[in-house]
Tab-separated table of C-alpha atoms in Angstrom:
chain	number	residue	atom	x	y	z
O	403	MET	CA	91.901	51.762	126.577
O	404	ALA	CA	93.842	54.952	125.890
O	405	LYS	CA	95.191	55.589	122.381
O	406	LEU	CA	98.280	56.878	120.613
O	407	TYR	CA	97.382	59.747	118.289
O	408	PHE	CA	99.421	61.283	115.470
O	409	ARG	CA	98.284	64.697	114.302
O	410	HIS	CA	100.483	65.655	111.380
O	411	GLY	CA	100.648	68.469	108.875
O	412	ALA	CA	102.998	70.559	106.784
O	413	MET	CA	104.717	73.611	108.218
O	414	ASN	CA	102.349	76.366	109.377
O	415	SER	CA	99.403	74.002	109.782
O	416	GLY	CA	98.920	74.988	113.417
O	417	LYS	CA	100.273	71.858	115.091
O	418	SER	CA	101.782	73.576	118.133
O	419	THR	CA	98.723	75.813	118.464
O	420	ALA	CA	96.468	72.754	118.440
O	421	LEU	CA	98.653	71.060	121.057
O	422	LEU	CA	98.540	74.054	123.388
O	423	GLN	CA	94.777	74.312	122.906
O	424	ALA	CA	94.406	70.643	123.837
O	425	ALA	CA	96.518	71.236	126.965
O	426	PHE	CA	94.326	74.200	127.912
O	427	ASN	CA	91.162	72.136	127.432
O	428	TYR	CA	92.376	69.406	129.783
O	429	GLU	CA	93.530	71.834	132.455
O	430	GLU	CA	90.349	73.876	132.244
O	431	ARG	CA	88.615	70.725	133.459
O	432	GLY	CA	91.030	70.286	136.346
O	433	GLN	CA	93.042	67.497	134.750
O	434	ARG	CA	96.819	67.176	134.802
O	435	ILE	CA	98.780	66.945	131.569
O	436	LEU	CA	102.465	66.613	130.696
O	437	LEU	CA	104.114	68.350	127.746
O	438	ALA	CA	107.151	66.888	126.004
O	439	LYS	CA	109.346	67.605	123.015
O	440	PRO	CA	112.631	66.250	121.618
O	441	TYR	CA	115.815	67.859	122.905
O	442	VAL	CA	117.079	68.208	119.321
O	443	ASP	CA	114.368	70.782	118.635
O	444	THR	CA	116.353	73.772	119.856
O	445	LYS	CA	113.826	76.312	118.606
O	446	GLY	CA	112.344	77.823	121.738
O	447	ALA	CA	114.785	75.904	123.958
O	448	ASP	CA	112.579	74.217	126.585
O	449	LYS	CA	109.375	75.821	125.329
O	450	ILE	CA	106.698	74.945	122.819
O	451	ILE	CA	106.079	78.075	120.771
O	452	SER	CA	103.054	78.613	118.574
O	453	ARG	CA	103.328	80.875	115.533
O	454	LEU	CA	100.435	82.812	117.070
O	455	GLY	CA	102.782	83.862	119.872
O	456	VAL	CA	101.579	81.496	122.604
O	457	SER	CA	104.295	79.537	124.396
O	458	ARG	CA	104.674	77.166	127.304
O	459	THR	CA	107.551	75.395	129.039
O	460	VAL	CA	107.620	71.636	128.591
O	461	ASP	CA	107.798	69.113	131.407
O	462	ILE	CA	110.014	66.671	129.508
O	463	LEU	CA	112.879	67.227	127.056
O	464	VAL	CA	113.501	63.874	125.385
O	465	ARG	CA	117.074	63.108	124.384
O	466	GLU	CA	117.891	60.647	121.635
O	467	ASP	CA	119.047	57.951	124.052
O	468	ASP	CA	116.243	58.444	126.597
O	469	ASP	CA	113.813	55.691	127.421
O	470	VAL	CA	110.505	57.549	127.106
O	471	GLU	CA	108.704	55.256	129.528
O	472	THR	CA	111.275	56.021	132.213
O	473	VAL	CA	111.279	59.790	131.713
O	474	PHE	CA	107.481	59.817	131.602
O	475	ARG	CA	107.239	57.854	134.845
O	476	GLU	CA	109.695	60.184	136.571
O	477	ALA	CA	107.784	63.268	135.418
O	478	ALA	CA	104.424	61.738	136.316
O	479	GLU	CA	105.593	60.925	139.839
O	480	TYR	CA	107.123	64.361	140.431
O	481	ALA	CA	105.181	66.629	142.774
O	482	ASP	CA	105.761	70.369	142.384
O	483	PRO	CA	105.541	71.885	145.892
O	484	SER	CA	104.127	75.118	144.474
O	485	ALA	CA	101.413	73.426	142.416
O	486	LEU	CA	97.840	73.418	143.580
O	487	ILE	CA	97.312	69.852	142.430
O	488	THR	CA	99.347	68.330	145.262
O	489	HIS	CA	99.276	68.593	149.021
O	490	VAL	CA	101.320	66.922	151.738
O	491	ASP	CA	98.476	64.586	152.621
O	492	GLN	CA	97.392	63.806	149.044
O	493	PRO	CA	98.922	61.665	146.306
O	494	VAL	CA	100.220	63.208	143.094
O	495	GLN	CA	97.398	63.768	140.642
O	496	PRO	CA	97.529	61.191	137.848
O	497	VAL	CA	98.375	62.304	134.324
O	498	ALA	CA	95.320	62.563	132.088
O	499	CYS	CA	97.256	63.044	128.834
O	500	LEU	CA	100.807	63.240	127.460
O	501	LEU	CA	101.205	65.751	124.627
O	502	VAL	CA	104.317	65.562	122.426
O	503	ASP	CA	105.395	68.334	120.046
O	504	GLU	CA	107.768	67.823	117.081
O	505	ALA	CA	107.300	64.063	117.410
O	506	GLN	CA	109.016	63.451	114.064
O	507	PHE	CA	112.361	63.884	115.827
O	508	LEU	CA	111.798	60.949	118.197
O	509	THR	CA	113.321	57.575	117.370
O	510	PRO	CA	111.157	54.614	116.298
O	511	THR	CA	111.980	52.933	119.610
O	512	GLN	CA	110.735	55.993	121.501
O	513	ILE	CA	107.514	55.976	119.479
O	514	GLU	CA	107.000	52.369	120.495
O	515	GLY	CA	107.533	53.467	124.098
O	516	LEU	CA	104.756	56.039	123.685
O	517	MET	CA	102.455	53.269	122.482
O	518	ARG	CA	103.268	51.261	125.605
O	519	ILE	CA	102.458	54.308	127.766
O	520	ALA	CA	99.070	54.618	126.065
O	521	VAL	CA	98.180	50.936	126.158
O	522	GLY	CA	99.986	49.790	129.295
O	523	GLN	CA	99.401	52.815	131.524
O	524	ASN	CA	96.083	53.904	130.011
O	525	VAL	CA	97.313	57.444	129.350
O	526	PRO	CA	96.338	59.020	126.015
O	527	VAL	CA	99.400	60.181	124.061
O	528	MET	CA	98.886	62.915	121.485
O	529	CYS	CA	101.802	63.419	119.098
O	530	TYR	CA	102.068	66.419	116.798
O	531	GLY	CA	104.617	66.695	114.017
O	532	LEU	CA	105.681	66.628	110.401
O	533	ARG	CA	105.168	63.591	108.245
O	534	THR	CA	108.034	64.207	105.812
O	535	ASP	CA	111.170	66.319	105.525
O	536	PHE	CA	112.173	68.870	102.872
O	537	ARG	CA	113.057	66.021	100.481
O	538	THR	CA	109.560	64.471	100.903
O	539	GLN	CA	111.079	61.555	102.840
O	540	ALA	CA	109.474	60.353	106.056
O	541	PHE	CA	111.179	61.063	109.350
O	542	PRO	CA	111.896	57.760	111.153
O	543	GLY	CA	109.705	58.757	114.109
O	544	SER	CA	106.853	59.823	111.848
O	545	ARG	CA	107.085	56.624	109.836
O	546	ARG	CA	106.689	54.570	113.002
O	547	LEU	CA	103.732	56.678	114.094
O	548	LEU	CA	102.066	56.151	110.726
O	549	GLU	CA	102.613	52.430	111.187
O	550	ILE	CA	101.336	51.947	114.729
O	551	ALA	CA	99.283	54.935	115.959
O	552	HIS	CA	95.639	54.198	116.717
O	553	THR	CA	94.458	57.452	115.157
O	554	LEU	CA	95.909	59.571	112.343
O	555	GLU	CA	94.704	63.110	111.719
O	556	GLU	CA	95.949	65.594	109.141
O	557	LEU	CA	96.058	69.272	110.061
O	558	LYS	CA	95.706	71.166	106.819
O	559	THR	CA	97.275	74.354	105.527
O	560	ILE	CA	97.607	76.057	102.149
O	561	CYS	CA	100.418	76.713	99.704
O	562	ARG	CA	101.387	80.141	98.399
O	563	CYS	CA	99.151	79.400	95.389
O	564	GLY	CA	96.120	78.639	97.520
O	565	LYS	CA	96.109	74.864	97.005
O	566	LYS	CA	96.475	72.334	99.809
O	567	ALA	CA	100.079	72.193	101.028
O	568	MET	CA	101.580	68.742	101.530
O	569	PHE	CA	105.342	69.258	101.465
O	570	ASN	CA	107.906	71.335	103.348
O	571	GLY	CA	110.308	73.384	101.268
O	572	ARG	CA	113.587	74.331	102.949
O	573	LYS	CA	115.188	77.707	102.282
O	574	ALA	CA	118.769	78.686	102.968
O	575	ASP	CA	119.445	82.413	102.741
O	576	GLY	CA	116.074	82.815	101.050
O	577	ASP	CA	116.588	80.218	98.288
O	578	PHE	CA	114.999	76.763	98.150
O	579	VAL	CA	117.468	73.911	98.695
O	580	PHE	CA	116.981	70.187	98.166
O	581	ALA	CA	120.150	68.682	99.620
O	582	GLY	CA	121.475	68.527	103.149
O	583	SER	CA	120.902	66.808	106.477
O	584	GLN	CA	117.381	65.739	107.331
O	585	VAL	CA	117.297	67.799	110.532
O	586	ALA	CA	117.924	71.536	110.322
O	587	ILE	CA	116.016	73.570	112.891
O	588	GLU	CA	114.310	76.693	111.632
O	589	GLY	CA	116.200	79.853	112.535
O	590	ALA	CA	118.084	82.788	111.082
O	591	ASP	CA	119.843	80.762	108.359
O	592	VAL	CA	117.203	78.136	107.617
O	593	THR	CA	113.490	78.678	107.038
O	594	TYR	CA	110.675	76.525	105.723
O	595	GLU	CA	107.640	77.050	103.522
O	596	SER	CA	104.731	74.679	103.043
O	597	LEU	CA	104.093	73.871	99.381
O	598	CYS	CA	101.562	71.982	97.277
O	599	PRO	CA	102.970	69.182	95.055
O	600	GLN	CA	102.879	71.372	91.933
O	601	CYS	CA	104.788	74.270	93.513
O	602	TYR	CA	107.242	71.865	95.124
O	603	LEU	CA	108.041	70.275	91.751
O	604	GLU	CA	108.418	73.679	90.154
O	605	LYS	CA	110.944	74.730	92.787
O	606	SER	CA	112.826	71.412	92.737
O	607	GLY	CA	113.079	71.130	88.976
O	608	GLY	CA	110.670	68.227	88.805
O	609	SER	CA	112.286	66.071	91.481
O	610	PHE	CA	110.860	64.867	94.782
O	611	GLY	CA	113.923	65.690	96.823
């Protein structure tokens, strides 16, 4: 039986890089994969972008009201005429793995749909994302993954002080902020820094968000 995986880590822990490496590994062995990410993640538009500079266009942009099982089925059944994996006289190559970036932005219902894809369609689903937001509160999608995923794996990174980073500090115009909407995509006005608990508390004045 295929599994639902959640590989989580603070900012700069190499989640997107690990996802793209996993995609490369599958394809190097001649297997077909699908890449997906939430539509709300406007960074990179329809691409997954690693901080190392590697990028790739996704196959599926998941909107908040999408049924993930439906959009997965439609993408899985689609045959690209220019792709080497399909020919007129051959069926579409089955999907060996679904890889999802920024999975924290999916809804709990969509996470449950990913579980059904793994269990019901026997397709491994690998989700990569943050566990908590800049206030140390779990994203709804991440919370559901922590509750139901078969396998949990932490991708580690370090704080500015050299200790293990666990939390994500949000900066607005260069200063740490601890109030605001849960979702604010990194860009010119908003940036993030991974912090250990001690540095986070120092920046927040002793409060967890």
